[in-house]
mmCIF file with all atom_site columns, C-alpha atoms and ligand atoms in Angstrom:
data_model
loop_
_atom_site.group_PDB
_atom_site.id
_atom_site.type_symbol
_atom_site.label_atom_id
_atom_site.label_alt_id
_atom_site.label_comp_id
_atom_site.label_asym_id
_atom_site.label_entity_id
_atom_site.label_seq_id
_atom_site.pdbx_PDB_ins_code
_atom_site.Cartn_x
_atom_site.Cartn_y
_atom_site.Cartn_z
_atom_site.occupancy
_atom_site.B_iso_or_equiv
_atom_site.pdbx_formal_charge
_atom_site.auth_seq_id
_atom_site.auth_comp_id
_atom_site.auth_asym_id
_atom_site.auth_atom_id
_atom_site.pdbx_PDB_model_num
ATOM   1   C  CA  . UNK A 1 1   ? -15.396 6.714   11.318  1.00 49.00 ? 125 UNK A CA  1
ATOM   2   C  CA  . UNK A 1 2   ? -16.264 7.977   7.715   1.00 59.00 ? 126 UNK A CA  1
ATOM   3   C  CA  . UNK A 1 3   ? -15.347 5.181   5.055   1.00 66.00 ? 127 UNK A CA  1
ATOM   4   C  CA  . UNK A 1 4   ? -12.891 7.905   3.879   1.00 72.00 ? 128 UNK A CA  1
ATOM   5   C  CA  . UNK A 1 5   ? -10.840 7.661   6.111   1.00 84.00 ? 129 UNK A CA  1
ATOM   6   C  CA  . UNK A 1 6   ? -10.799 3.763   6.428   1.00 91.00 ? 130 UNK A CA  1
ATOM   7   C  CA  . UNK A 1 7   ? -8.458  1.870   6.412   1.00 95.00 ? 131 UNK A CA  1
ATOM   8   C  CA  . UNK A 1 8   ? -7.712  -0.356  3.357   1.00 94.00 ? 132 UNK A CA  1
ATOM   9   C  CA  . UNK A 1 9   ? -6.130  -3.614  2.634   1.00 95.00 ? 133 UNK A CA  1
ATOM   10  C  CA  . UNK A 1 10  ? -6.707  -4.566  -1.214  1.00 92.00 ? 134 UNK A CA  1
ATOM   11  C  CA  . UNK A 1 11  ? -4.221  -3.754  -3.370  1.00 94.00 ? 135 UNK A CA  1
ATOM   12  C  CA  . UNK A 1 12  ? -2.687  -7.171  -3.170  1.00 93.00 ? 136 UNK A CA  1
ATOM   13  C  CA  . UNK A 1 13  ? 0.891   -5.467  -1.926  1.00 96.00 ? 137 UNK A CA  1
ATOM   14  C  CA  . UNK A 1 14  ? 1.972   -4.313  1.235   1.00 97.00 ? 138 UNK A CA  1
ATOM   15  C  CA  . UNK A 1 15  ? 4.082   -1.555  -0.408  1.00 98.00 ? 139 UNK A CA  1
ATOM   16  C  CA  . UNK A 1 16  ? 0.382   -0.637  -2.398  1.00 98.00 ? 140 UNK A CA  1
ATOM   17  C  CA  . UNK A 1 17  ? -1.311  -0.325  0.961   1.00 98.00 ? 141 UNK A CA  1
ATOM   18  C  CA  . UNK A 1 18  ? 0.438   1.517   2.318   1.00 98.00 ? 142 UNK A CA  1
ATOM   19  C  CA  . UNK A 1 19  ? 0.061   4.212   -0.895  1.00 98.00 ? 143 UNK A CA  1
ATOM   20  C  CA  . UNK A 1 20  ? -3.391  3.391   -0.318  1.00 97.00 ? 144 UNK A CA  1
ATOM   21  C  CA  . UNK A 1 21  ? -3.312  5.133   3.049   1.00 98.00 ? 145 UNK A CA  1
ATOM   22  C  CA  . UNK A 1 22  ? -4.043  8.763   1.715   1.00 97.00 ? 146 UNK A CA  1
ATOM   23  C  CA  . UNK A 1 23  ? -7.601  8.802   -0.137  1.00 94.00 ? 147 UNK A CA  1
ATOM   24  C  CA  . UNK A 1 24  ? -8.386  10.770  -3.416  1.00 92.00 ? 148 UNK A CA  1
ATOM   25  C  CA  . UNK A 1 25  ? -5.131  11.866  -4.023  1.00 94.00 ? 149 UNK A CA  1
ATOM   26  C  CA  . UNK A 1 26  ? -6.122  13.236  -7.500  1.00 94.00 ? 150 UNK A CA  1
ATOM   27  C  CA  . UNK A 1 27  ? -8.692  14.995  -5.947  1.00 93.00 ? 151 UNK A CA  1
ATOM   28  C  CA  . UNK A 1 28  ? -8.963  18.570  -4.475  1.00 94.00 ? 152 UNK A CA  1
ATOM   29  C  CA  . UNK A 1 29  ? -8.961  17.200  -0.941  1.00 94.00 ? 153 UNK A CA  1
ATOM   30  C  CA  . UNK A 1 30  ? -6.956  14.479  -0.352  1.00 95.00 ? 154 UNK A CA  1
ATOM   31  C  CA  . UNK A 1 31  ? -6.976  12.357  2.877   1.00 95.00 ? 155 UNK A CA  1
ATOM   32  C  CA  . UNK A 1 32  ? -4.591  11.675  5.284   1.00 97.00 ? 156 UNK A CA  1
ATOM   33  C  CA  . UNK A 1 33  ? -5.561  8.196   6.833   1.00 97.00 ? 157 UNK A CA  1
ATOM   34  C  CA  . UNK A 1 34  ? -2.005  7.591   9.155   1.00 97.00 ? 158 UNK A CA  1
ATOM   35  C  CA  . UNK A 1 35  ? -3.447  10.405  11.197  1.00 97.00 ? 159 UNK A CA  1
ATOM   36  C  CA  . UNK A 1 36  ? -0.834  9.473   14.327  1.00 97.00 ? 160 UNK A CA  1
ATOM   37  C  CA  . UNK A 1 37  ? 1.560   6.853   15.458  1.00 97.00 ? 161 UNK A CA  1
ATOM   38  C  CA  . UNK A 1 38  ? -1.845  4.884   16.938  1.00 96.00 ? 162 UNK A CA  1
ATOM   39  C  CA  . UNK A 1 39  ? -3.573  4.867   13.600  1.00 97.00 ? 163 UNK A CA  1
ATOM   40  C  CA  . UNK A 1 40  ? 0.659   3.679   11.859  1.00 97.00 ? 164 UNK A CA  1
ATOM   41  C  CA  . UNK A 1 41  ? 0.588   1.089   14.363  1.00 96.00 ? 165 UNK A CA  1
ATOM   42  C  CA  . UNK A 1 42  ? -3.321  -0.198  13.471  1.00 96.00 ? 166 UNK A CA  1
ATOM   43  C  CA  . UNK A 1 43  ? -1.711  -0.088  10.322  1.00 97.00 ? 167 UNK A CA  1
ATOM   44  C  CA  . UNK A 1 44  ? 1.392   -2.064  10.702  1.00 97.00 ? 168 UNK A CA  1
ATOM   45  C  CA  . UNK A 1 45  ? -0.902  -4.379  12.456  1.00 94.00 ? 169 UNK A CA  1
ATOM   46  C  CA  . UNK A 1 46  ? -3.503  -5.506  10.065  1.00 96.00 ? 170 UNK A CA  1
ATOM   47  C  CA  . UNK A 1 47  ? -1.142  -4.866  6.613   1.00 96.00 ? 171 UNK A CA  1
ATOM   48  C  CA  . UNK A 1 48  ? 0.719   -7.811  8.263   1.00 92.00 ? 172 UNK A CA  1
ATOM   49  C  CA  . UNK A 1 49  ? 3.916   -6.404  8.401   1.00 92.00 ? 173 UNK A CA  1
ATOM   50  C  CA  . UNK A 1 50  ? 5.592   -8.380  10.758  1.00 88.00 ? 174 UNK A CA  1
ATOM   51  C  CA  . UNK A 1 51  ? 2.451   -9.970  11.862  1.00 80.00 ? 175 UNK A CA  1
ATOM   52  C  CA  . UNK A 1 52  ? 1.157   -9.852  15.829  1.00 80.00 ? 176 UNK A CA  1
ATOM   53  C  CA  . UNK A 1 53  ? 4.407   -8.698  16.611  1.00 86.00 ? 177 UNK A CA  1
ATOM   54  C  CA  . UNK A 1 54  ? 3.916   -4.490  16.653  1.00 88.00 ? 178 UNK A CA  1
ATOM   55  C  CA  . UNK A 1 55  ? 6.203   -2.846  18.977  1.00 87.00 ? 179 UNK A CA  1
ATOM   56  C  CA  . UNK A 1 56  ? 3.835   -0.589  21.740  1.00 87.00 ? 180 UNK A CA  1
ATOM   57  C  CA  . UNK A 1 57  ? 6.674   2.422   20.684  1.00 89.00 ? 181 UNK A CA  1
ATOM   58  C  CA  . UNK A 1 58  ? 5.076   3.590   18.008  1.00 95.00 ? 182 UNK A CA  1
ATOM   59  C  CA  . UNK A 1 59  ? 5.754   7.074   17.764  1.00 97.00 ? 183 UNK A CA  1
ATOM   60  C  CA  . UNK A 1 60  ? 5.677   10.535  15.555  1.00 98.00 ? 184 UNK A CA  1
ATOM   61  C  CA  . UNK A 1 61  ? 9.291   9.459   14.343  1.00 98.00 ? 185 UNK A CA  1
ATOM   62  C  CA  . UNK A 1 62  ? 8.472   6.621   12.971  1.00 98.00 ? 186 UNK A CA  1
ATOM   63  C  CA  . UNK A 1 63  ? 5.331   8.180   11.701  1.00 98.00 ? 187 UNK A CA  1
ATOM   64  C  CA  . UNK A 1 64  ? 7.019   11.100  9.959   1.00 98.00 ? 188 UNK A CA  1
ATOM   65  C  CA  . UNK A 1 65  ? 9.313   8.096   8.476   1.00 98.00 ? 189 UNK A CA  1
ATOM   66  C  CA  . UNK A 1 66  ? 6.516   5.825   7.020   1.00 98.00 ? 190 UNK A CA  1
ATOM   67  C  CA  . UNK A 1 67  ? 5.237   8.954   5.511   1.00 98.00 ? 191 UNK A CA  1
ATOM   68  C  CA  . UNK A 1 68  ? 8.745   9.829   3.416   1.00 98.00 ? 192 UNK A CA  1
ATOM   69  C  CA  . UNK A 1 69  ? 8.821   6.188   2.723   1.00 98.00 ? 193 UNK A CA  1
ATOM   70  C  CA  . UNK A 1 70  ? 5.298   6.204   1.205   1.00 98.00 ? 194 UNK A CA  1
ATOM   71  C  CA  . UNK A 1 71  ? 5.934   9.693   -1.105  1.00 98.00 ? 195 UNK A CA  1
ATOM   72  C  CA  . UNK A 1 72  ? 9.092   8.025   -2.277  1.00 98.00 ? 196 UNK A CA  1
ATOM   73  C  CA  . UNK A 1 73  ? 7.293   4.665   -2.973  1.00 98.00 ? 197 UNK A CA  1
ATOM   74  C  CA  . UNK A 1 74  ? 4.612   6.985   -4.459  1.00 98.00 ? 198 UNK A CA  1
ATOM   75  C  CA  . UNK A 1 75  ? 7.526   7.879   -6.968  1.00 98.00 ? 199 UNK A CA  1
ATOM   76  C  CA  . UNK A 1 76  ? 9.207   5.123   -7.615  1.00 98.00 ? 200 UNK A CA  1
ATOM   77  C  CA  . UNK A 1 77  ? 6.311   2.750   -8.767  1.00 98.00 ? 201 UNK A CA  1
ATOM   78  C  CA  . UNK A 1 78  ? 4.163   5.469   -10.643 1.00 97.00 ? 202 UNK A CA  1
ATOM   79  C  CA  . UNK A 1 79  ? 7.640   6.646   -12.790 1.00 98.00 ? 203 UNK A CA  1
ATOM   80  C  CA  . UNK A 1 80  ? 7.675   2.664   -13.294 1.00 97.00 ? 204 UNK A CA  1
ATOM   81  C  CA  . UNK A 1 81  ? 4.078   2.267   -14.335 1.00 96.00 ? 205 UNK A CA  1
ATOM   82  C  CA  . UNK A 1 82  ? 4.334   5.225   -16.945 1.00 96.00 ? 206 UNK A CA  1
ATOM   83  C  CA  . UNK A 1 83  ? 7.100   3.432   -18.289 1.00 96.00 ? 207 UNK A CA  1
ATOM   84  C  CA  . UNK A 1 84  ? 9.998   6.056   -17.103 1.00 97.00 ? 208 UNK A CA  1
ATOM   85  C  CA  . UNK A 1 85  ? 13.267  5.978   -15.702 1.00 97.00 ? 209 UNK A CA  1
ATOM   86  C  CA  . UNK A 1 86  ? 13.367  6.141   -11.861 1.00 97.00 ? 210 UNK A CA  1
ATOM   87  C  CA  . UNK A 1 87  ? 15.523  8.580   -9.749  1.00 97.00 ? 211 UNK A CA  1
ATOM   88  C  CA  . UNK A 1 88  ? 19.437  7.198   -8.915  1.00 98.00 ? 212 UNK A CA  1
ATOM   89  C  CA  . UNK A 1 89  ? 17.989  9.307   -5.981  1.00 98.00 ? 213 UNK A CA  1
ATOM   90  C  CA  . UNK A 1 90  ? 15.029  7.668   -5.036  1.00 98.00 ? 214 UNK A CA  1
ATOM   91  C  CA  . UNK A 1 91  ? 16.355  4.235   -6.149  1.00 97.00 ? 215 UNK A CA  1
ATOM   92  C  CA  . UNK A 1 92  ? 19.240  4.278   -3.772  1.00 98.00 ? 216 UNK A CA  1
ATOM   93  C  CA  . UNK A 1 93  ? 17.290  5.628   -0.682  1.00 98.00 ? 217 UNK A CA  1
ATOM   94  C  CA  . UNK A 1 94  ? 14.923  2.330   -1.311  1.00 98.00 ? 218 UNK A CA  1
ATOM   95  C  CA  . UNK A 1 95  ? 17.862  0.407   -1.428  1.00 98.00 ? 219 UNK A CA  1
ATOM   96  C  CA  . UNK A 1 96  ? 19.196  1.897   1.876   1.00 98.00 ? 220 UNK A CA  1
ATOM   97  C  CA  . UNK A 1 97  ? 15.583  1.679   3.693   1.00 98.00 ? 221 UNK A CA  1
ATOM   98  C  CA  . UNK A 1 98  ? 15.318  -1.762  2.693   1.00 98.00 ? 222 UNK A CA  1
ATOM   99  C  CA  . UNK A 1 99  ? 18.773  -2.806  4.192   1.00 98.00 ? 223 UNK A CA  1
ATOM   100 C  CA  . UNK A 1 100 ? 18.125  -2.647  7.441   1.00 96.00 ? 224 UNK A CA  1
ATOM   101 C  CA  . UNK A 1 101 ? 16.781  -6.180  6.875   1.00 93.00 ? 225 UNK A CA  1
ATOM   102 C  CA  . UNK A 1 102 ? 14.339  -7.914  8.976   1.00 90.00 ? 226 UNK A CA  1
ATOM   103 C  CA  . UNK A 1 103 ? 14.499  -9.358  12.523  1.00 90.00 ? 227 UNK A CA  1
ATOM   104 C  CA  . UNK A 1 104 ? 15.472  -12.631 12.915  1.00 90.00 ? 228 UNK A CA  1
ATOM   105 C  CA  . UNK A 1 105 ? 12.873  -15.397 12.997  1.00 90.00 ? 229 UNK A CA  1
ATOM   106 C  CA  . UNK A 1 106 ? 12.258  -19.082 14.757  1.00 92.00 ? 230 UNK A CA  1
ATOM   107 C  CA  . UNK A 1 107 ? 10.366  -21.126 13.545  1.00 94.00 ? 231 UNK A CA  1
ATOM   108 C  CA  . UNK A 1 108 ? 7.962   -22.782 16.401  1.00 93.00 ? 232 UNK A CA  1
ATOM   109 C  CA  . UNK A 1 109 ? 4.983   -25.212 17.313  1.00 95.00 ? 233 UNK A CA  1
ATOM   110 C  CA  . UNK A 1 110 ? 1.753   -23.317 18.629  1.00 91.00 ? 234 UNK A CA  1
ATOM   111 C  CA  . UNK A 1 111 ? -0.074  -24.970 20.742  1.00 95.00 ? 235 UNK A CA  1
ATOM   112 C  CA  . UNK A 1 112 ? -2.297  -26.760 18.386  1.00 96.00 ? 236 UNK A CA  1
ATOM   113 C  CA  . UNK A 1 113 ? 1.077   -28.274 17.195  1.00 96.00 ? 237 UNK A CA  1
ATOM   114 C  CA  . UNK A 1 114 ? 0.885   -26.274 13.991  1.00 96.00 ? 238 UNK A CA  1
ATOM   115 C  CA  . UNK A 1 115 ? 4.269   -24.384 12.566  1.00 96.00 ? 239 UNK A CA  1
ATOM   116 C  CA  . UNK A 1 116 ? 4.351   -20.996 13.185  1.00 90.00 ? 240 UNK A CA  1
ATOM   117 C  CA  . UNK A 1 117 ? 6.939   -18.305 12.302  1.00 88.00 ? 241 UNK A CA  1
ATOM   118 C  CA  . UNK A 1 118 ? 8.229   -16.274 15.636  1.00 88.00 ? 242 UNK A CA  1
ATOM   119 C  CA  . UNK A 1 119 ? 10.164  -13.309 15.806  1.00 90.00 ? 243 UNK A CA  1
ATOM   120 C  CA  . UNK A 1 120 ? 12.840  -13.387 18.394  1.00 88.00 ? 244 UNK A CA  1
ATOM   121 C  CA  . UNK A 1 121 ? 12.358  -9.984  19.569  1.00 88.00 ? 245 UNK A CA  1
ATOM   122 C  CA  . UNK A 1 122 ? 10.224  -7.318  18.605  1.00 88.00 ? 246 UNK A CA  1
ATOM   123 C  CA  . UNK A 1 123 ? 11.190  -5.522  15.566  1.00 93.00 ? 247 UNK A CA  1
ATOM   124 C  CA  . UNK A 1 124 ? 12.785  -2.363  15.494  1.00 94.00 ? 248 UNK A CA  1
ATOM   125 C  CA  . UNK A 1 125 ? 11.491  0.503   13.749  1.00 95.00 ? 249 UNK A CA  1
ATOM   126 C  CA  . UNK A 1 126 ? 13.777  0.754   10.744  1.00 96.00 ? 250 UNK A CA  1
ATOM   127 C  CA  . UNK A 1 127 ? 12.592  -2.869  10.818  1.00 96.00 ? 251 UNK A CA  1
ATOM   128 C  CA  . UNK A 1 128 ? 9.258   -2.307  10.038  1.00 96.00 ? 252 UNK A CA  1
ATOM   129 C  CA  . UNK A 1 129 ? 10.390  0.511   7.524   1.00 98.00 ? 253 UNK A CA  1
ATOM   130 C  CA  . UNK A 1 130 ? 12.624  -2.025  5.239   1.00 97.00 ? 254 UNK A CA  1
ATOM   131 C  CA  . UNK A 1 131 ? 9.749   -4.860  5.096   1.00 96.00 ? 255 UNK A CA  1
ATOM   132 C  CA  . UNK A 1 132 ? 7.644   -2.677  3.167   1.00 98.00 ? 256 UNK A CA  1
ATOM   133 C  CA  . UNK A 1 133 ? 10.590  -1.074  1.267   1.00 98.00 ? 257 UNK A CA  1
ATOM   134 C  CA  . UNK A 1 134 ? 11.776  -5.004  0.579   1.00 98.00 ? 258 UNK A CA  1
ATOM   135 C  CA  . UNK A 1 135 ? 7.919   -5.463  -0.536  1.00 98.00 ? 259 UNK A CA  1
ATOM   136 C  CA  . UNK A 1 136 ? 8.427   -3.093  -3.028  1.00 98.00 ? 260 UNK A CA  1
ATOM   137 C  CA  . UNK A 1 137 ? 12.065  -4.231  -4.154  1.00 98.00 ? 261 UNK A CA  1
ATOM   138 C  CA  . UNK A 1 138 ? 9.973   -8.057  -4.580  1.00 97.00 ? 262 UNK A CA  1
ATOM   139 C  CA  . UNK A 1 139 ? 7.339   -6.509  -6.486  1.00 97.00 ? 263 UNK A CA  1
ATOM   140 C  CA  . UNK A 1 140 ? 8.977   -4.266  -9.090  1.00 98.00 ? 264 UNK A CA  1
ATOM   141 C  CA  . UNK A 1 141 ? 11.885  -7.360  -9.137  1.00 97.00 ? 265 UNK A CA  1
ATOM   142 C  CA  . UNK A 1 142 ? 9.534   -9.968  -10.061 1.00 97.00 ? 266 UNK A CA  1
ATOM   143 C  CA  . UNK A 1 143 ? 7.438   -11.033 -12.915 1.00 96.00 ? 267 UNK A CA  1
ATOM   144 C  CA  . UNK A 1 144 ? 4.706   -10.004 -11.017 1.00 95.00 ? 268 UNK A CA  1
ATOM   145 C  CA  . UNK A 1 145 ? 5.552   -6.145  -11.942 1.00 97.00 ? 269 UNK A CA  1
ATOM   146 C  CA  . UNK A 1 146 ? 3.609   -7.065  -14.979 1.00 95.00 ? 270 UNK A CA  1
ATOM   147 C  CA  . UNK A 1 147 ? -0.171  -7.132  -12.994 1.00 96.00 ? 271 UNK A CA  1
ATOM   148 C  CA  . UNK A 1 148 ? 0.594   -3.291  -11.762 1.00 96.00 ? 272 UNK A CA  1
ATOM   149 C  CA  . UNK A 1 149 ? -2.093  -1.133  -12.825 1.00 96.00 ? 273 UNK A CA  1
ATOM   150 C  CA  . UNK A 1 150 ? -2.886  2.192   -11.992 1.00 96.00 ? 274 UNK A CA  1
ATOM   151 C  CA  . UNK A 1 151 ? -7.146  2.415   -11.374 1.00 96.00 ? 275 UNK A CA  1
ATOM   152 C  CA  . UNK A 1 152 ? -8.726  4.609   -13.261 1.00 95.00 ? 276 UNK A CA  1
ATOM   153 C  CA  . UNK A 1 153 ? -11.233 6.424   -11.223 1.00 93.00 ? 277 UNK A CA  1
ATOM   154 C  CA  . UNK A 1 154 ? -10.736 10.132  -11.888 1.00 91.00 ? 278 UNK A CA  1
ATOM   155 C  CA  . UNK A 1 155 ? -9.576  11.566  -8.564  1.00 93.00 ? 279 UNK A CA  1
ATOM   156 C  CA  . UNK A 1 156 ? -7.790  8.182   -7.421  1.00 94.00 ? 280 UNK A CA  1
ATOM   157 C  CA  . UNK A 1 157 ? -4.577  7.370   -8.581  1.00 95.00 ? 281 UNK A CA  1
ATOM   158 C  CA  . UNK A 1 158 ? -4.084  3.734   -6.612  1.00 96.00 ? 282 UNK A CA  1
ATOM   159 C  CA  . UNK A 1 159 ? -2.085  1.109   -7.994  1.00 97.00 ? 283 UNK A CA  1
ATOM   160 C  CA  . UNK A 1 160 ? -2.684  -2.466  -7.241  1.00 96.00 ? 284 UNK A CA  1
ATOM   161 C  CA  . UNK A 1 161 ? -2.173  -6.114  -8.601  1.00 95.00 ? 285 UNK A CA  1
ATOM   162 C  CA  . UNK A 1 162 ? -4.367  -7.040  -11.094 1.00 95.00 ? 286 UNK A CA  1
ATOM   163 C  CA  . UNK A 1 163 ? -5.300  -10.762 -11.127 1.00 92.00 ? 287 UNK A CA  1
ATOM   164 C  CA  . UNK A 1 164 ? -8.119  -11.324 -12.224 1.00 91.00 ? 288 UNK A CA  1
ATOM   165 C  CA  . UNK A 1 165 ? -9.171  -13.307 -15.003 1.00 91.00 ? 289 UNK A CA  1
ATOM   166 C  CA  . UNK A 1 166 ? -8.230  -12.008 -18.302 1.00 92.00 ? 290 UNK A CA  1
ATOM   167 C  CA  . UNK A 1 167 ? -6.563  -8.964  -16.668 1.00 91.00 ? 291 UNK A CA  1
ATOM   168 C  CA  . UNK A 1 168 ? -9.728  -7.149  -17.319 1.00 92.00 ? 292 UNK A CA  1
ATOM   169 C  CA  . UNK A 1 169 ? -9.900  -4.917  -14.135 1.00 93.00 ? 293 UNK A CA  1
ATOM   170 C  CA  . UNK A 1 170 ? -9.982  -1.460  -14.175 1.00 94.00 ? 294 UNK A CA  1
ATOM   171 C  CA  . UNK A 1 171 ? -10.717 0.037   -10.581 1.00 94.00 ? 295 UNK A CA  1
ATOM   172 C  CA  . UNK A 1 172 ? -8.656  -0.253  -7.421  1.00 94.00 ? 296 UNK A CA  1
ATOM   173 C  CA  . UNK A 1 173 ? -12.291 -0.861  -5.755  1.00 90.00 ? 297 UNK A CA  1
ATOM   174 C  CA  . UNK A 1 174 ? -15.520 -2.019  -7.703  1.00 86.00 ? 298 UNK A CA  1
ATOM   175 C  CA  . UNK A 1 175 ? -17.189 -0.723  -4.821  1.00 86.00 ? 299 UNK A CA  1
ATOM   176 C  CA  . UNK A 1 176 ? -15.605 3.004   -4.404  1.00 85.00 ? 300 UNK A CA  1
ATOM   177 C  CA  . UNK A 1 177 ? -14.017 3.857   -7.863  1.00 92.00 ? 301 UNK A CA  1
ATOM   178 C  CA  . UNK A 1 178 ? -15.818 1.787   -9.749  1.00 91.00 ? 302 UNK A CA  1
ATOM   179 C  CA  . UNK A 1 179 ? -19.436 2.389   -8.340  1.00 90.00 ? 303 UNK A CA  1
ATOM   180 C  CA  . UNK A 1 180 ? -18.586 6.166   -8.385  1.00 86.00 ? 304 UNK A CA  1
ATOM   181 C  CA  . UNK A 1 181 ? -17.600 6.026   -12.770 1.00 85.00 ? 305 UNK A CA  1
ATOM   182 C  CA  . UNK A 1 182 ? -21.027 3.905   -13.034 1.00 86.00 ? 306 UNK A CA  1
ATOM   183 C  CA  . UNK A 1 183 ? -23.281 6.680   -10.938 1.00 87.00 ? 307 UNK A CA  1
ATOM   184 C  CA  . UNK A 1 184 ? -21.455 9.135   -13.122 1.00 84.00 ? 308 UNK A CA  1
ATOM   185 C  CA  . UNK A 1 185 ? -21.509 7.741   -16.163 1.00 83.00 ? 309 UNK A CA  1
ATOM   186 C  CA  . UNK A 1 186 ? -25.483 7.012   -15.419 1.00 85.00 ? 310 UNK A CA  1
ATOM   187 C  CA  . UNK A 1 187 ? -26.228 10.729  -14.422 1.00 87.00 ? 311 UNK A CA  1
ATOM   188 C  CA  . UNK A 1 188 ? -24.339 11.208  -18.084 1.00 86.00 ? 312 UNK A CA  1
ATOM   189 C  CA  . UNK A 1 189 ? -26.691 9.592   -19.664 1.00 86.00 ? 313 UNK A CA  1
ATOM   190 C  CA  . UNK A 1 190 ? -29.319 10.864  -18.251 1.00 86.00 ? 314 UNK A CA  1
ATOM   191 C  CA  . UNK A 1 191 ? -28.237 14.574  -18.700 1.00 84.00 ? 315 UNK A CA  1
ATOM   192 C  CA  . UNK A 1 192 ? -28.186 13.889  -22.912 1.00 82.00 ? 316 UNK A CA  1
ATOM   193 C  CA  . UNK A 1 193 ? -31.503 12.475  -23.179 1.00 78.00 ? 317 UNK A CA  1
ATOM   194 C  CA  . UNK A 1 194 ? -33.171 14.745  -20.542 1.00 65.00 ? 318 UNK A CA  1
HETATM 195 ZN ZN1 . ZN  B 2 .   ? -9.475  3.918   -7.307  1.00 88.11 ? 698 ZN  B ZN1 1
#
């Protein structure tokens, strides 16, 4: 599969990944990575959502769903990040999403004796819809609203935590945006003293 349209899981959010699922959005050509309910439940899977515990339903519906959840997440946290007011609107439809709380949980020995956190029954899909919309209530909550940056590569508009040392980083990915600014910047260079 072209890296485009890969999957990602390094934003340091749940609620950021799944922004992170359509590619270059500042771009001309933008990319839809939850292509269909199989690709949402890969997904749901390795974002760790409600983890080994993805319902085999997974369906357009709840497709359609993660994508209105996503554009209004979109909104939310970028209004917040230029330092506006977000939507009564917008606000209150989180709110809602994220009520449907999550399923409830045992906690259980594997069978190496270690503690592990079970899920009584699979969760249901507006389940799976208010962990992520809860991810986003924790984030923007917390103190750790203040490490949201927006990367700077010029058709990428991904937000993500920023912890690294100093609070220096600039690039969602030093490999993608980052390389892609550097080859640029290079060619630049090269163009003024050709
Ligand atoms: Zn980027």
């Amino acid at each position: 599969m072209a890296a485009v349209n890969r999957l990602r899981f390094d934003t340091g959010r749940v609620c950021l990944d799944l922004l992170a699922t359509v590619g270059g959005r500042l771009s001309s050509n933008p990319v839809e990575r939850l292509t269909g309910p199989a690709r949402l439940a890969d997904w749901l899977d390795r974002a760790g959502v409600h983890p080994g515990a993805v319902p085999d339903d997974v369906d357009d519906v709840l497709l359609r769903d993660f994508q209105a959840l996503r554009s209004r997440l979109h909104r939310i946290l970028h209004t917040d990040v230029l330092g506006e007011q977000v939507g009564d609107s917008d606000l209150t439809q989180l709110n809602r999403v994220a009520s449907a709380g999550g399923p409830p949980v045992l906690l259980a020995r594997d069978a190496s004796g270690a503690w592990r956190r079970r899920l009584v029954e699979p969760p249901r899909p507006e389940q799976l819809l208010a962990a992520v919309a809860a991810d986003a209530i924790d984030l923007l909550g917390s103190p750790v609203r203040a490490d949201l940056r927006e990367c700077e590569g010029e058709t990428c508009d991904l937000l993500y935590l920023d912890t690294s040392r100093g609070r220096r980083r600039r690039w969602c990915s030093a490999a993608a945006c980052g390389n892609r600014h550097h080859v640029a910047s290079l060619r630049a260079r090269r163009q003024t003293q050709g």
